[in-house]
Amino acid sequence: MSFDPLKIRKDFPILDQKVNGKSLVYLDNAATSQRPVQVVERMNEFSLITNGNIHRATHTFANKTTEAFEQAREIIRSYLNATESAEVIFTSGTTESINLVAHSFGDAFIHEGDEVIVTEMEHHANIVPWQMMCERKGAKLKVIPFNEKGELSIDTLDSLITGKTKIIAVTHVSNVLGTVNPVATIIEKAHLKNIPVLIDGAQGAPHFQIDVQTLDCDFYAFSGHKLYGPTGSGVLYGKRKWLDQMPPFLGGGEMIDRVTFGKTTFNEIPYKFEAGTPNYVGAIGLAAAISYLESLDHTLVLKHEQNLLQFASEKLKTINGLTIYGEANEKAGVLSFNIEGIHPFDLGTLLDQLGIAVRTGRLCADPIMDHFEVENMVRSSFAFYNTMEEVEVFYQALIRLKAMF
Ligand code: PMP
């Protein structure tokens, strides 16, 4: 049995369009994926029919919205197989999730001279918050390098970990190289020394079904908009044992227990980390996206995504002067490259003229650009609604543009 993307494309009407007179080929899924109508309709319900602020009032709209918001948390808990829904914190996305941990975990556990380990292939969102925290605390940031294939040099981890290491933060899947990192091995090694691990799942969650108990990660962060859900929605999963000990990140309404001018006490998790009015419509939409994903056969979806990536890699490798960045044995969804003699921005603009959407630039990963000594790259990225025919159109377009130059 195989997955038929044409069947589910009816759920994504945005894909059925002409762009610059050509049928749209959307290959910028790692930047943001498209949303199915089921997600948009669910969100519209709460904007057009029953909008009320959550956890605050006793009227019908507020009750219905609160119920849907907490139901969304439970859907996500179940999807991640978290032990309890209090371990699911709604955020605005991966960036906020990581900043929350860097701030609150950092405040509670990191002191002068301590160390934090990240990798050379992190998105800026999993570098800068740690760097800012290290600067505040007088701590040191250490880096696991990657090799010429774009795979982490895991053997360096043993020597990087010291008695001062307080946390390891690593991306599940690289947004540039597509590398699927051996996160289970990293977690196992870290836990031998009682060091917690945060996984940046911005690019992992869209491809893999995550079981946080099996993985045994301490934190897992992801964004709704890359997971067929809305922008401004996201999740931080965290183990209760850490979240309970971490101070709040933002202060305000709902995160408190009791406020006086002398002293404020704080609410329990997850509310302690959800100050102010959260993006509850976004959270409800994200849960709808997850329910949508659960309605598909995940094994077939993953196989189809792998087929797209493999087909695209094989095709692009035949183009003279084209360099692929990242040739790890295990990759997911992402294919970044440059073509000799063509500026990536020109390539991106010309592809757009042909209806093909790709990402160009530094991909929020300066250290990867430095590693390969390039200024920019072109990135194509695939979702389950892409077809083999679209990959063929993309390949033919590259051939045509290359000939033009
Ligand atoms: N980490 C990785 C690996 C990413 O690809 C991204 C988004 N490009 C982020 C973090 C940040 O996600 P967001 O902008 O949705 O917060």
Coordinates of C-alpha atoms and ligand atoms in Angstrom, one line a residue:
M1 CA 0.0 0.0 0.0
S2 CA 1.3 3.5 -0.7
F3 CA 0.2 7.0 0.2
D4 CA -1.7 9.0 -2.4
P5 CA -0.9 12.7 -2.0
L6 CA -3.5 13.6 -4.6
K7 CA -6.3 12.4 -2.3
I8 CA -5.3 14.6 0.6
R9 CA -4.5 17.7 -1.5
K10 CA -8.2 18.5 -1.6
D11 CA -7.7 19.3 2.1
F12 CA -5.1 22.0 1.1
P13 CA -6.9 24.2 -1.4
I14 CA -4.0 26.7 -1.2
L15 CA -1.9 24.3 -3.2
D16 CA -4.3 24.3 -6.1
Q17 CA -3.2 27.6 -7.6
K18 CA -1.3 29.2 -10.4
V19 CA 1.6 31.4 -9.3
N20 CA 3.1 33.6 -12.0
G21 CA 0.9 31.7 -14.5
K22 CA 2.4 28.3 -13.5
S23 CA 1.0 25.5 -11.2
L24 CA 2.3 26.2 -7.7
V25 CA 5.0 23.8 -6.5
Y26 CA 5.4 24.5 -2.8
L27 CA 8.8 23.4 -1.6
D28 CA 9.2 25.7 1.4
N29 CA 7.6 23.5 4.0
A30 CA 10.5 23.7 6.4
A31 CA 9.9 27.5 6.7
T32 CA 6.1 27.0 7.1
S33 CA 3.8 24.2 6.0
Q34 CA 0.3 24.8 4.7
R35 CA -2.8 24.2 6.8
P36 CA -5.7 21.9 5.9
V37 CA -9.3 23.2 5.8
Q38 CA -10.0 21.2 9.0
V39 CA -7.6 23.4 10.9
V40 CA -8.9 26.6 9.5
E41 CA -12.6 25.6 10.1
R42 CA -11.9 24.7 13.7
M43 CA -10.2 28.0 14.3
N44 CA -13.0 29.9 12.6
E45 CA -15.5 28.3 14.9
F46 CA -13.8 30.1 17.8
S47 CA -13.5 33.4 15.9
L48 CA -16.9 33.5 14.4
I49 CA -19.2 31.5 16.7
T50 CA -17.9 31.0 20.3
N51 CA -15.1 33.4 21.2
G52 CA -14.5 34.0 25.0
N53 CA -11.3 34.4 27.0
I54 CA -10.2 31.2 28.7
H55 CA -10.0 30.4 32.4
R56 CA -11.6 33.7 33.4
A57 CA -15.4 34.0 33.1
T58 CA -18.4 31.9 33.8
H59 CA -20.4 32.6 30.6
T60 CA -21.0 30.0 27.9
F61 CA -18.5 31.3 25.3
A62 CA -15.7 31.4 27.9
N63 CA -16.6 27.9 29.2
K64 CA -16.7 26.5 25.7
T65 CA -13.4 28.1 24.7
T66 CA -11.7 27.0 28.0
E67 CA -12.9 23.4 27.4
A68 CA -11.6 23.4 23.8
F69 CA -8.2 24.8 25.0
E70 CA -7.8 22.2 27.7
Q71 CA -9.0 19.5 25.3
A72 CA -6.3 20.7 22.9
R73 CA -3.7 20.3 25.6
E74 CA -5.0 16.7 26.2
I75 CA -4.8 15.9 22.4
I76 CA -1.2 17.1 22.4
R77 CA -0.4 15.2 25.6
S78 CA -1.8 12.0 24.1
Y79 CA 0.0 12.6 20.7
L80 CA 3.4 13.1 22.5
N81 CA 2.6 10.3 25.1
A82 CA 3.4 12.7 27.9
T83 CA 2.6 11.4 31.3
E84 CA 0.3 14.3 32.2
S85 CA -1.2 17.3 30.4
A86 CA 0.4 19.7 32.9
E87 CA 3.7 18.9 31.1
V88 CA 2.4 20.5 27.9
I89 CA 2.9 24.2 27.9
F90 CA 1.4 26.3 25.1
T91 CA 3.8 28.9 23.7
S92 CA 4.0 31.0 20.5
G93 CA 6.4 28.5 18.9
T94 CA 9.8 26.8 19.2
T95 CA 11.6 30.1 19.7
E96 CA 9.6 31.0 22.7
S97 CA 9.8 27.4 24.1
I98 CA 13.6 27.5 24.0
N99 CA 13.8 31.0 25.4
L100 CA 11.5 29.8 28.2
V101 CA 13.8 27.0 29.1
A102 CA 17.0 29.0 28.7
H103 CA 15.6 31.7 31.0
S104 CA 13.9 29.6 33.7
F105 CA 16.1 26.6 33.7
G106 CA 19.1 28.9 33.5
D107 CA 17.9 31.0 36.4
A108 CA 17.3 27.9 38.6
F109 CA 20.3 25.7 37.7
I110 CA 23.1 27.5 35.9
H111 CA 25.8 29.4 37.7
E112 CA 29.1 31.0 36.9
G113 CA 31.5 28.6 35.4
D114 CA 28.8 26.1 34.3
E115 CA 28.6 24.8 30.8
V116 CA 25.8 24.3 28.2
I117 CA 26.3 22.1 25.1
V118 CA 24.7 22.8 21.7
T119 CA 25.7 21.6 18.2
E120 CA 27.2 23.3 15.2
M121 CA 24.1 22.6 13.2
E122 CA 21.6 24.5 15.4
H123 CA 19.1 27.1 14.1
H124 CA 19.8 30.5 15.7
A125 CA 16.8 29.8 17.9
N126 CA 18.7 27.1 19.7
I127 CA 21.9 29.1 20.0
V128 CA 21.1 32.7 20.8
P129 CA 18.9 32.1 23.9
W130 CA 21.6 29.9 25.4
Q131 CA 24.3 32.4 24.5
M132 CA 22.3 35.2 26.2
M133 CA 21.8 33.1 29.3
C134 CA 25.5 32.1 29.4
E135 CA 26.4 35.8 29.2
R136 CA 24.1 36.7 32.1
K137 CA 25.3 33.8 34.2
G138 CA 29.0 33.8 33.3
A139 CA 28.6 30.3 31.9
K140 CA 30.2 28.7 28.8
L141 CA 28.7 27.5 25.6
K142 CA 30.3 24.4 24.1
V143 CA 29.6 23.0 20.6
I144 CA 29.4 19.4 19.2
P145 CA 30.8 19.7 15.6
F146 CA 29.5 18.0 12.5
N147 CA 31.5 16.1 9.9
E148 CA 31.7 16.4 6.1
K149 CA 28.5 14.4 5.6
G150 CA 26.6 16.7 8.0
E151 CA 26.5 14.2 10.8
L152 CA 27.2 15.1 14.4
S153 CA 30.6 13.9 15.7
I154 CA 29.0 12.2 18.6
D155 CA 32.2 10.7 19.9
T156 CA 33.3 14.2 20.9
L157 CA 30.3 14.4 23.3
D158 CA 32.1 12.3 25.9
S159 CA 35.0 14.7 26.1
L160 CA 32.7 17.8 25.9
I161 CA 30.6 16.7 28.9
T162 CA 32.2 17.7 32.2
G163 CA 31.1 17.9 35.8
K164 CA 30.1 21.5 34.9
T165 CA 27.7 20.5 32.1
K166 CA 24.1 21.6 33.1
I167 CA 22.1 21.0 30.0
I168 CA 22.4 19.8 26.4
A169 CA 20.3 21.4 23.6
V170 CA 20.2 19.7 20.2
T171 CA 18.1 19.8 17.1
H172 CA 16.1 16.7 16.2
V173 CA 16.4 17.4 12.5
S174 CA 18.6 20.1 11.0
N175 CA 16.7 22.8 9.1
V176 CA 19.6 23.1 6.6
L177 CA 21.2 19.7 6.3
G178 CA 18.1 17.6 6.9
T179 CA 20.2 15.4 9.2
V180 CA 18.2 13.3 11.7
N181 CA 20.3 13.4 14.8
P182 CA 20.8 10.4 17.1
V183 CA 18.9 12.2 19.9
A184 CA 18.1 8.9 21.8
T185 CA 21.9 8.2 22.0
I186 CA 22.6 11.8 23.2
I187 CA 19.9 11.6 25.8
E188 CA 21.2 8.2 27.0
K189 CA 24.7 9.5 27.3
A190 CA 23.6 12.7 29.1
H191 CA 21.4 10.9 31.5
L192 CA 24.3 8.7 32.6
K193 CA 25.6 12.0 34.1
N194 CA 22.2 13.3 35.2
I195 CA 22.3 16.0 32.6
P196 CA 18.9 17.0 31.0
V197 CA 18.4 17.3 27.3
L198 CA 16.3 19.8 25.3
I199 CA 15.3 18.7 21.8
D200 CA 14.5 21.4 19.3
G201 CA 11.8 19.6 17.4
A202 CA 10.8 22.4 15.0
Q203 CA 11.9 20.2 12.1
G204 CA 11.5 16.8 13.9
A205 CA 7.8 17.0 14.9
P206 CA 6.6 17.6 11.3
H207 CA 8.1 14.3 10.2
F208 CA 8.2 12.0 13.2
Q209 CA 5.7 10.9 15.7
I210 CA 7.3 11.7 19.0
D211 CA 6.9 9.6 22.1
V212 CA 8.5 11.7 24.8
Q213 CA 8.5 8.8 27.3
T214 CA 10.3 6.4 25.0
L215 CA 12.7 9.1 23.9
D216 CA 13.1 10.2 27.6
C217 CA 13.9 13.8 26.6
D218 CA 13.6 16.4 29.3
F219 CA 12.2 19.1 27.0
Y220 CA 10.8 19.0 23.5
A221 CA 10.0 22.2 21.6
F222 CA 8.0 22.6 18.4
S223 CA 6.0 25.1 16.3
G224 CA 2.4 24.8 15.1
H225 CA 3.0 26.5 11.8
K226 CA 5.5 23.9 10.6
L227 CA 3.2 21.1 11.7
Y228 CA 0.2 22.0 9.5
G229 CA -1.2 24.2 12.3
P230 CA -1.4 28.0 12.8
T231 CA 1.3 30.6 13.2
G232 CA 1.9 31.9 16.7
S233 CA 1.2 28.5 18.2
G234 CA 3.7 26.0 19.7
V235 CA 4.5 23.7 22.5
L236 CA 7.1 23.1 25.1
Y237 CA 6.9 19.7 26.6
G238 CA 8.8 19.4 29.8
K239 CA 9.2 16.8 32.5
R240 CA 7.3 17.8 35.7
K241 CA 10.5 17.3 37.8
W242 CA 12.2 20.2 36.0
L243 CA 9.1 22.4 35.4
D244 CA 8.2 22.4 39.0
Q245 CA 11.6 23.6 40.0
M246 CA 11.9 26.3 37.4
P247 CA 10.8 29.9 38.1
P248 CA 8.2 31.5 35.8
F249 CA 9.4 33.0 32.5
L250 CA 6.9 35.8 32.0
G251 CA 4.8 37.5 34.8
G252 CA 1.2 38.5 34.5
G253 CA -2.4 37.2 34.7
E254 CA -3.2 33.5 35.1
M255 CA 0.4 32.5 36.1
I256 CA -0.2 33.6 39.7
D257 CA -1.7 32.0 42.8
R258 CA -2.1 35.2 44.9
V259 CA -0.7 38.7 44.4
T260 CA 0.0 41.2 47.1
F261 CA 2.4 44.2 46.9
G262 CA 4.5 42.4 49.4
K263 CA 4.7 39.0 47.7
T264 CA 3.3 37.0 44.8
T265 CA 2.9 33.2 44.8
F266 CA 2.6 31.4 41.5
N267 CA 0.2 29.0 39.9
E268 CA 0.9 25.3 39.2
I269 CA 2.3 24.0 35.9
P270 CA 1.4 24.5 33.1
Y271 CA -0.3 27.8 34.0
K272 CA 2.8 29.1 35.8
F273 CA 4.4 29.3 32.3
E274 CA 1.3 30.7 30.5
A275 CA 1.2 34.3 31.5
G276 CA -1.5 36.6 30.0
T277 CA -4.1 35.6 27.4
P278 CA -2.5 32.8 25.4
N279 CA -3.1 32.3 21.7
Y280 CA -6.0 29.9 22.6
V281 CA -7.4 29.9 19.0
G282 CA -3.9 28.9 17.8
A283 CA -3.7 26.2 20.4
I284 CA -7.1 24.8 19.4
G285 CA -5.9 25.0 15.7
L286 CA -2.7 23.2 16.5
A287 CA -4.7 20.4 18.2
A288 CA -6.9 20.2 15.1
A289 CA -3.7 19.8 13.0
I290 CA -2.5 17.0 15.2
S291 CA -5.9 15.3 15.0
Y292 CA -5.6 15.6 11.2
L293 CA -2.2 14.0 11.2
E294 CA -3.5 11.2 13.4
S295 CA -6.2 10.5 10.8
L296 CA -3.4 9.6 8.3
D297 CA -1.4 6.4 8.2
H298 CA 1.9 7.8 9.7
T299 CA 4.0 4.9 8.3
L300 CA 2.8 5.6 4.8
V301 CA 3.2 9.3 5.2
L302 CA 6.8 9.0 6.3
K303 CA 7.6 6.5 3.5
H304 CA 6.2 9.0 1.0
E305 CA 8.2 11.9 2.4
Q306 CA 11.3 9.7 2.3
N307 CA 10.6 8.8 -1.3
L308 CA 10.2 12.5 -2.3
L309 CA 13.6 13.3 -0.6
Q310 CA 15.4 10.4 -2.2
F311 CA 14.0 11.1 -5.6
A312 CA 14.9 14.8 -5.4
S313 CA 18.4 13.9 -4.1
E314 CA 19.0 11.5 -7.0
K315 CA 17.8 13.9 -9.6
L316 CA 19.7 17.0 -8.3
K317 CA 22.9 15.0 -8.0
T318 CA 22.9 14.5 -11.8
I319 CA 23.1 18.3 -12.3
N320 CA 26.6 19.5 -13.1
G321 CA 28.0 22.1 -10.7
L322 CA 25.3 21.4 -8.1
T323 CA 26.5 20.9 -4.5
I324 CA 24.2 19.3 -1.9
Y325 CA 24.9 20.3 1.7
G326 CA 24.2 17.5 4.0
E327 CA 24.5 13.9 3.0
A328 CA 23.8 12.1 6.2
N329 CA 22.7 8.5 6.2
E330 CA 19.5 9.6 8.0
K331 CA 17.8 12.6 6.6
A332 CA 14.3 14.1 6.6
G333 CA 12.4 16.5 4.4
V334 CA 15.2 19.0 3.6
L335 CA 17.5 19.3 0.6
S336 CA 19.8 22.4 0.5
F337 CA 22.2 23.2 -2.3
N338 CA 24.0 25.7 -4.5
I339 CA 24.6 25.7 -8.3
E340 CA 28.0 27.0 -9.4
G341 CA 27.7 30.3 -11.2
I342 CA 24.2 31.1 -10.1
H343 CA 23.5 33.3 -7.1
P344 CA 21.0 31.6 -4.8
F345 CA 18.8 34.7 -4.7
D346 CA 18.6 34.7 -8.5
L347 CA 17.8 31.0 -8.5
G348 CA 15.0 31.6 -5.9
T349 CA 13.6 34.5 -7.9
L350 CA 13.7 32.6 -11.2
L351 CA 12.2 29.5 -9.7
D352 CA 9.3 31.7 -8.3
Q353 CA 8.7 32.9 -11.9
L354 CA 8.2 29.2 -12.7
G355 CA 5.7 28.8 -9.8
I356 CA 8.2 27.0 -7.6
A357 CA 8.6 28.2 -4.0
V358 CA 11.9 27.5 -2.2
R359 CA 13.8 29.2 0.5
T360 CA 17.1 31.1 -0.1
G361 CA 19.5 32.8 2.3
R362 CA 21.4 31.9 5.4
L363 CA 18.6 29.8 6.7
C364 CA 18.9 31.2 10.3
A365 CA 22.0 29.0 10.7
D366 CA 25.2 31.2 10.3
P367 CA 27.5 28.6 11.8
I368 CA 26.5 26.1 9.0
M369 CA 27.2 28.7 6.4
D370 CA 30.6 29.3 8.0
H371 CA 31.3 25.6 8.1
F372 CA 30.8 25.3 4.3
E373 CA 32.3 28.7 3.6
V374 CA 29.2 29.9 1.7
E375 CA 27.2 33.1 2.1
N376 CA 23.8 31.6 1.2
M377 CA 22.0 28.4 0.1
V378 CA 18.9 27.4 -1.7
R379 CA 16.7 25.0 0.3
S380 CA 13.9 22.8 -0.9
S381 CA 11.8 21.1 1.7
F382 CA 9.1 18.5 1.3
A383 CA 5.8 17.7 3.0
F384 CA 3.5 14.7 2.5
Y385 CA 1.2 16.7 0.1
N386 CA 4.1 17.1 -2.4
T387 CA 4.1 14.7 -5.4
M388 CA 6.9 13.0 -7.4
E389 CA 5.6 15.0 -10.4
E390 CA 6.3 18.2 -8.5
V391 CA 9.9 17.0 -7.8
E392 CA 10.3 16.3 -11.5
V393 CA 9.0 19.8 -12.4
F394 CA 11.5 21.3 -9.9
Y395 CA 14.4 19.3 -11.4
Q396 CA 13.4 20.3 -15.0
A397 CA 13.2 23.9 -13.9
L398 CA 16.8 23.7 -12.4
I399 CA 18.1 22.2 -15.7
R400 CA 16.4 25.0 -17.6
L401 CA 17.7 27.8 -15.4
K402 CA 21.2 26.3 -15.4
A403 CA 21.2 26.3 -19.2
M404 CA 20.2 30.0 -19.1
F405 CA 23.3 30.9 -17.2
Ligands
PMP1 N1 14.6 25.4 15.2 C1 14.6 25.0 13.9 C2 15.4 23.8 13.6 C3 13.9 25.6 12.9 O1 13.9 25.2 11.7 C4 13.1 26.8 13.3 C5 12.3 27.5 12.2 N2 12.9 27.7 11.0 C6 13.1 27.2 14.6 C7 13.9 26.5 15.5 C8 12.3 28.4 15.0 O2 10.9 28.1 14.9 P1 9.9 29.3 15.0 O3 10.4 30.4 14.2 O4 8.6 28.7 14.6 O5 9.9 29.7 16.5

